[in-house]
Amino acid sequence: MDEKKLAIIATKGSLDWAYPPFILGSTAAALGYEVEIFFTFYGLQLLRKKLSLEVTPLGNPGMPMPLGMDKWFPVLGTALPGMQSMMTMMMKKKMADKGVASIDELRELCQEAEVRLIACQMTVDLFDLDTADFIDGVEYAGAARFFEFAGESDICMYI
Amino acid sequence: MDEKKLAIIATKGSLDWAYPPFILGSTAAALGYEVEIFFTFYGLQLLRKKLSLEVTPLGNPGMPMPLGMDKWFPVLGTALPGMQSMMTMMMKKKMADKGVASIDELRELCQEAEVRLIACQMTVDLFDLDTADFIDGVEYAGAARFFEFAGESDICMYI
Amino acid sequence: MDEKKLAIIATKGSLDWAYPPFILGSTAAALGYEVEIFFTFYGLQLLRKKLSLEVTPLGNPGMPMPLGMDKWFPVLGTALPGMQSMMTMMMKKKMADKGVASIDELRELCQEAEVRLIACQMTVDLFDLDTADFIDGVEYAGAARFFEFAGESDICMYI
């Protein structure tokens, strides 16, 4: 029997949205899936050797704010300098306290499980990104390459 | 003939992005699909008994602003205290005026149509959410449980 | 052999998120896929004859800021009047400099390749949109129509 296939397009580059592709990718790989993640647009941030991902409550009313902070800083407060850094620090601490692996660790887990990580060549060119900044083991290709695998996949997700 | 299967991952917790999973889920169920929605990250907000979802124009230049408000309050105005509450109130009123069901009603419709609602246990633990706050009839499970169904689905959507 | 099928739901209405549906749609069509894009919520902005799409760094810490602008205007600066227009102008210029087609051109490419563009009738009614503002060749239909095609698709993406 053929193994199942999972195709993911990762387009976001914030700390919170960095988890889904790597958690879903590594979980599927552990379940025996063949997995390919295509990083494009802001998603290329997730392939940097030195990650500097941040999270913001700005424009996301669905984010639970710790300590009732939303009462003290209603909306406008979320735009204050320092708030983004503070939320990023708090999210990382919470993940660590709860035993959730960091993005670095989840990404490594994906690579060990032979999840293929593909960087969108067009976006690399567009933003003049330096591929020396990216981790080893990444392939560079275009959207056509993505369809080759996605067209045969059992699950395809645009994140 | 087997019935079709729709798998949805609901990750957003704002008022506007609460509609797609419940509208798509209930429509598919009405068409005879077997439907499962996996709520994770901010999406868990959609399972609260007492919903307090909001919508914001912040960071969403695609949102049509009523009454030419974007002319009076260019961008910075969208961060003013009170703007988020006002937009939330206006969106709810518009939906009601147009005869669109509320999120509470759409969610109930889903449950009546036997759409399975699954809460991501990891996120519940991570944000220390109290499951007593959630509606009845929700299952609690991990990502592996999601793949069981999604791997057999005809349509899978990450919202 | 049947041709492959790609179904897309386009829900976003900003300049950056206008690219994925049209790039993926036209690429897939070029590869021989039958493609259908269902425009709903803010995604309907992408069907206007006269596009006025904008992009904002607000709420998107994953966006690379040019010229180290994030050092001069930390977070709060992204809410300044004029920033959204400036980022929009810069993104359009960058795309043009790099030879990436504009949204107008990509959309035309899709239509020439017989990608079917479908506008969500419910959203049109909800926001009192005037269909005279939309390009020719668009079909108007509901979610049930979308499932007809998506249920038979090889790839389905919610953007």
XYZ file of N, CA and C in Angstrom, chain A:
477
model
N 0.850 -1.211 0.000
C 0.000 0.000 0.000
C 0.879 1.252 0.000
N 0.499 2.200 -0.817
C 1.260 3.452 -0.848
C 1.116 4.203 0.460
N 2.163 4.962 0.796
C 2.026 5.788 1.998
C 1.243 7.051 1.650
N 0.629 7.615 2.684
C -0.152 8.844 2.500
C 0.800 10.015 2.266
N 0.266 11.045 1.618
C 1.077 12.226 1.307
C 0.427 13.495 1.844
N 1.229 14.331 2.498
C 0.760 15.638 2.993
C 1.564 16.750 2.333
N 0.861 17.687 1.690
C 1.506 18.854 1.078
C 1.067 20.106 1.830
N 2.030 20.948 2.197
C 1.721 22.183 2.926
C 2.362 23.366 2.199
N 1.605 24.463 2.070
C 2.203 25.734 1.637
C 2.252 26.618 2.868
N 3.442 27.044 3.273
C 3.595 27.894 4.453
C 3.874 29.317 3.996
N 2.917 30.218 4.227
C 3.034 31.584 3.702
C 3.224 32.643 4.780
N 3.096 32.257 6.062
C 3.166 33.249 7.143
C 4.528 33.232 7.831
N 4.937 34.389 8.341
C 6.268 34.475 8.931
C 6.281 34.973 10.366
N 5.193 34.790 11.092
C 5.163 35.212 12.495
C 5.384 34.006 13.402
N 5.678 34.273 14.679
C 5.990 33.186 15.611
C 4.816 32.226 15.788
N 3.618 32.778 15.947
C 2.470 31.887 16.168
C 2.191 30.995 14.950
N 2.236 31.583 13.767
C 1.924 30.790 12.576
C 3.115 29.971 12.067
N 4.214 29.986 12.804
C 5.342 29.112 12.482
C 5.094 27.700 13.015
N 4.284 27.589 14.061
C 4.028 26.266 14.646
C 3.253 25.319 13.733
N 2.118 25.759 13.155
C 1.305 24.798 12.394
C 2.055 23.998 11.325
N 2.841 24.628 10.422
C 3.477 23.770 9.410
C 4.418 22.730 10.015
N 5.191 23.132 11.038
C 6.162 22.196 11.600
C 5.509 21.151 12.509
N 4.462 21.548 13.249
C 3.756 20.568 14.091
C 2.999 19.581 13.204
N 2.262 20.104 12.216
C 1.495 19.211 11.334
C 2.444 18.343 10.510
N 3.540 18.954 10.038
C 4.504 18.201 9.238
C 5.152 17.071 10.018
N 5.610 17.373 11.233
C 6.306 16.336 12.012
C 5.339 15.272 12.511
N 4.118 15.690 12.860
C 3.119 14.703 13.303
C 2.776 13.747 12.168
N 2.533 14.303 10.991
C 2.184 13.463 9.838
C 3.333 12.510 9.510
N 4.571 13.018 9.561
C 5.729 12.167 9.269
C 5.803 11.015 10.272
N 5.527 11.317 11.548
C 5.549 10.284 12.585
C 4.470 9.234 12.333
N 3.408 9.647 11.660
C 2.317 8.715 11.348
C 2.573 7.974 10.035
N 3.735 8.220 9.444
C 4.088 7.485 8.229
C 3.802 8.218 6.931
N 3.397 9.467 7.014
C 3.138 10.249 5.802
C 4.448 10.676 5.142
N 4.401 10.813 3.833
C 5.443 11.503 3.085
C 5.022 12.979 3.092
N 5.919 13.866 3.510
C 5.523 15.268 3.699
C 6.436 16.224 2.943
N 5.807 17.227 2.337
C 6.555 18.263 1.654
C 5.977 19.614 2.050
N 6.847 20.538 2.471
C 6.382 21.886 2.827
C 7.031 22.879 1.877
N 6.193 23.690 1.236
C 6.643 24.689 0.284
C 6.542 26.055 0.964
N 7.692 26.707 1.202
C 7.718 27.986 1.900
C 7.721 29.127 0.897
N 6.753 30.016 1.011
C 6.654 31.122 0.070
C 6.200 32.380 0.803
N 6.319 33.532 0.150
C 5.993 34.816 0.783
C 6.681 34.919 2.157
N 5.947 35.396 3.159
C 6.562 35.605 4.479
C 7.021 34.283 5.107
N 6.528 33.171 4.591
C 6.879 31.862 5.135
C 8.364 31.549 5.035
N 9.061 32.238 4.128
C 10.501 31.993 3.991
C 11.267 32.362 5.254
N 10.679 33.241 6.072
C 11.311 33.587 7.350
C 11.548 32.342 8.214
N 10.739 31.311 8.001
C 10.822 30.110 8.835
C 12.013 29.235 8.486
N 12.726 29.588 7.425
C 13.861 28.769 6.995
C 15.205 29.377 7.378
N 15.182 30.528 8.028
C 16.440 31.163 8.414
C 17.173 30.353 9.488
N 18.505 30.303 9.361
C 19.325 29.650 10.391
C 19.047 30.295 11.738
N 19.113 31.625 11.727
C 18.904 32.387 12.956
C 17.497 32.977 12.905
N 16.567 32.292 13.546
C 15.173 32.720 13.507
C 14.966 33.959 14.373
N 14.205 34.925 13.860
C 13.842 36.043 14.739
C 12.367 36.338 14.536
N 11.565 35.320 14.844
C 10.123 35.408 14.636
C 9.456 36.129 15.800
N 8.452 36.914 15.506
C 7.727 37.609 16.550
C 6.230 37.377 16.406
N 5.521 37.696 17.469
C 4.068 37.548 17.444
C 3.476 38.866 17.919
N 2.317 39.219 17.392
C 1.697 40.473 17.802
C 0.201 40.284 18.015
N -0.349 40.979 19.003
C -1.805 40.932 19.177
C -2.505 41.896 18.224
N -1.732 42.736 17.541
C -2.275 43.746 16.617
C -3.085 43.097 15.500
N -4.330 43.480 15.395
C -5.155 42.967 14.311
C -5.623 41.547 14.536
N -5.411 41.021 15.740
C -5.845 39.665 16.050
C -6.673 39.640 17.324
N -7.947 40.016 17.227
C -8.775 40.049 18.435
C -9.017 38.657 19.002
N -8.600 37.617 18.294
C -8.794 36.260 18.791
C -7.707 35.818 19.755
N -6.665 36.628 19.914
C -5.571 36.229 20.788
C -5.903 36.478 22.254
N -5.826 35.423 23.080
C -6.084 35.627 24.507
C -4.922 36.414 25.101
N -5.216 37.542 25.751
C -4.150 38.357 26.326
C -3.951 37.946 27.783
N -2.695 37.771 28.170
C -2.432 37.336 29.543
C -2.713 38.445 30.543
N -3.055 38.072 31.744
C -3.148 39.011 32.865
C -4.151 40.133 32.629
N -5.126 39.887 31.773
C -6.116 40.938 31.546
C -5.500 42.179 30.937
N -4.390 42.002 30.212
C -3.714 43.156 29.638
C -4.598 43.940 28.681
N -5.593 43.231 28.093
C -6.456 43.932 27.137
C -7.349 44.959 27.835
N -7.483 44.807 29.164
C -8.273 45.803 29.892
C -7.442 47.073 30.104
N -6.152 46.895 30.327
C -5.296 48.066 30.565
C -4.932 48.782 29.274
N -4.720 48.003 28.220
C -4.256 48.591 26.954
C -5.250 48.300 25.844
N -6.406 48.904 25.837
C -7.421 48.531 24.853
C -7.031 48.906 23.419
N -6.744 47.902 22.627
C -6.443 48.009 21.199
C -5.260 48.937 20.900
N -5.401 50.221 21.197
C -4.318 51.139 20.873
C -3.046 50.677 21.569
N -3.212 50.179 22.800
C -2.066 49.699 23.562
C -1.295 48.627 22.837
N -1.993 47.849 22.009
C -1.300 46.758 21.317
C -0.315 47.293 20.288
N -0.399 48.587 19.989
C 0.522 49.180 19.027
C 1.696 49.874 19.719
N 1.701 49.864 21.043
C 2.780 50.528 21.769
C 4.126 49.869 21.485
N 5.191 50.671 21.408
C 6.522 50.093 21.242
C 6.779 49.157 22.427
N 7.367 48.031 22.175
C 7.684 47.117 23.267
C 6.649 46.027 23.447
N 5.407 46.292 23.030
C 4.357 45.289 23.233
C 4.653 44.021 22.427
N 5.093 44.198 21.178
C 5.365 43.031 20.336
C 6.495 42.184 20.920
N 7.549 42.837 21.390
C 8.657 42.098 21.990
C 8.197 41.374 23.252
N 7.349 42.049 24.026
C 6.881 41.437 25.270
C 6.015 40.216 24.983
N 5.097 40.353 24.012
C 4.234 39.216 23.689
C 5.062 38.054 23.145
N 6.085 38.369 22.352
C 6.943 37.332 21.789
C 7.659 36.582 22.908
N 8.198 37.335 23.855
C 8.895 36.730 24.992
C 7.940 35.859 25.813
N 6.725 36.390 26.039
C 5.756 35.636 26.843
C 5.321 34.357 26.141
N 5.144 34.416 24.817
C 4.712 33.220 24.097
C 5.812 32.151 24.154
N 7.063 32.578 23.952
C 8.170 31.618 23.999
C 8.282 30.978 25.383
N 8.117 31.786 26.410
C 8.211 31.277 27.780
C 7.086 30.273 28.053
N 5.882 30.619 27.621
C 4.740 29.740 27.847
C 4.946 28.400 27.141
N 5.427 28.437 25.906
C 5.668 27.206 25.157
C 6.699 26.346 25.908
N 7.782 26.994 26.377
C 8.842 26.268 27.073
C 8.311 25.679 28.384
N 7.562 26.491 29.152
C 7.001 26.025 30.422
C 6.115 24.800 30.224
N 5.408 24.770 29.096
C 4.461 23.690 28.844
C 5.107 22.521 28.124
N 6.405 22.622 27.887
C 7.096 21.503 27.259
C 6.893 21.398 25.758
N 6.393 22.474 25.139
C 6.264 22.454 23.684
C 7.629 22.792 23.083
N 8.028 22.051 22.091
C 9.321 22.282 21.454
C 9.347 23.655 20.789
N 10.544 24.217 20.675
C 10.696 25.504 19.991
C 10.602 25.273 18.477
N 10.484 26.374 17.741
C 10.411 26.264 16.278
C 11.686 25.613 15.735
N 12.826 26.001 16.298
C 14.091 25.381 15.886
C 14.036 23.864 16.037
N 13.539 23.435 17.189
C 13.492 22.000 17.473
C 12.492 21.273 16.579
N 11.321 21.902 16.385
C 10.302 21.271 15.540
C 10.791 21.158 14.095
N 11.507 22.180 13.665
C 12.040 22.183 12.303
C 13.078 21.075 12.129
N 13.918 20.917 13.148
C 14.931 19.859 13.115
C 14.254 18.487 13.094
N 13.210 18.380 13.906
C 12.430 17.143 13.966
C 11.883 16.801 12.578
N 11.408 17.807 11.882
C 10.884 17.606 10.524
C 11.993 17.089 9.604
N 13.155 17.724 9.704
C 14.248 17.309 8.815
C 14.711 15.887 9.123
N 14.768 15.543 10.418
C 15.156 14.170 10.793
C 14.147 13.153 10.270
N 12.887 13.582 10.201
C 11.829 12.678 9.727
C 11.683 12.732 8.209
N 12.655 13.395 7.561
C 12.697 13.466 6.093
C 11.533 14.212 5.460
N 10.999 15.178 6.210
C 10.042 16.112 5.616
C 10.840 16.980 4.642
N 10.391 17.094 3.388
C 11.114 17.926 2.427
C 10.720 19.394 2.578
N 11.736 20.254 2.746
C 11.503 21.686 2.898
C 11.910 22.378 1.602
N 10.973 23.045 0.968
C 11.231 23.666 -0.326
C 10.988 25.164 -0.250
N 11.986 25.942 -0.668
C 11.857 27.394 -0.667
C 11.421 27.867 -2.046
N 10.481 28.770 -2.082
C 9.980 29.331 -3.342
C 11.043 30.241 -3.956
N 11.577 29.814 -5.065
C 12.652 30.566 -5.718
C 12.200 31.975 -6.102
N 10.950 32.111 -6.557
C 10.461 33.426 -6.980
C 10.480 34.418 -5.817
N 10.060 33.973 -4.640
C 10.047 34.877 -3.481
C 11.464 35.226 -3.052
N 12.365 34.252 -3.117
C 13.772 34.508 -2.782
C 14.304 35.625 -3.674
N 14.033 35.527 -4.968
C 14.485 36.559 -5.913
C 13.793 37.892 -5.633
N 12.502 37.819 -5.376
C 11.692 39.021 -5.204
C 12.186 39.874 -4.040
N 12.449 39.242 -2.915
C 12.875 39.999 -1.732
C 14.401 40.045 -1.595
N 15.116 39.619 -2.641
C 16.581 39.617 -2.612
C 17.116 38.939 -1.362
N 16.518 37.804 -1.007
C 16.972 37.087 0.181
C 18.280 36.376 -0.121
N 19.131 36.264 0.901
C 20.419 35.601 0.744
C 20.270 34.159 1.230
N 20.410 33.214 0.298
C 20.169 31.814 0.673
C 21.206 31.297 1.659
N 22.302 32.044 1.828
C 23.288 31.651 2.846
C 22.706 31.783 4.248
N 21.643 32.575 4.374
C 20.990 32.748 5.676
C 20.088 31.572 6.035
N 19.805 30.731 5.036
C 18.865 29.631 5.267
C 19.570 28.365 5.742
N 18.832 27.513 6.424
C 19.380 26.250 6.911
C 19.762 25.354 5.730
N 20.617 24.383 6.030
C 21.013 23.418 5.004
C 19.861 22.452 4.727
N 19.912 21.841 3.576
C 18.946 20.795 3.277
C 17.653 21.307 2.656
N 17.641 22.619 2.348
C 16.461 23.191 1.702
C 16.611 23.092 0.183
N 15.538 22.731 -0.508
C 15.543 22.756 -1.971
C 14.953 24.078 -2.446
N 15.377 24.551 -3.610
C 14.831 25.782 -4.180
C 14.096 25.446 -5.467
N 12.835 25.847 -5.534
C 12.045 25.489 -6.718
C 10.856 26.419 -6.868
N 10.125 26.245 -7.945
C 8.973 27.096 -8.222
C 7.652 26.396 -7.932
N 6.572 27.119 -8.206
C 5.237 26.614 -7.902
C 4.927 25.321 -8.670
N 5.486 25.204 -9.881
C 5.218 24.011 -10.682
C 5.699 22.753 -9.939
N 6.871 22.892 -9.293
C 7.423 21.801 -8.501
C 6.473 21.408 -7.372
N 5.848 22.420 -6.757
C 4.904 22.155 -5.676
C 3.716 21.332 -6.171
N 3.199 21.686 -7.350
C 2.018 20.975 -7.863
C 2.298 19.514 -8.164
N 3.541 19.214 -8.540
C 3.900 17.826 -8.831
C 3.544 16.915 -7.658
N 3.916 17.410 -6.446
C 3.651 16.612 -5.256
C 2.213 16.808 -4.778
N 1.758 18.054 -4.725
C 0.418 18.353 -4.197
C -0.674 17.645 -4.998
N -0.457 17.532 -6.310
C -1.461 16.899 -7.165
C -1.665 15.427 -6.852
N -0.679 14.843 -6.176
C -0.774 13.427 -5.794
C -1.057 13.264 -4.304
N -1.193 14.395 -3.577
C -1.304 14.334 -2.115
C -2.694 13.904 -1.649
N -2.743 13.382 -0.433
C -4.016 13.024 0.198
C -4.581 14.218 0.953
N -3.667 15.045 1.475
C -4.062 16.257 2.198
C -3.180 17.384 1.694
N -3.813 18.531 1.392
C -3.048 19.709 0.996
C -3.553 20.879 1.826
N -2.635 21.598 2.453
C -3.069 22.716 3.288
C -2.288 23.977 2.971
N -3.016 25.068 2.841
C -2.435 26.395 2.622
C -2.471 27.104 3.967
N -1.299 27.325 4.535
C -1.219 27.928 5.875
C -0.767 29.370 5.799
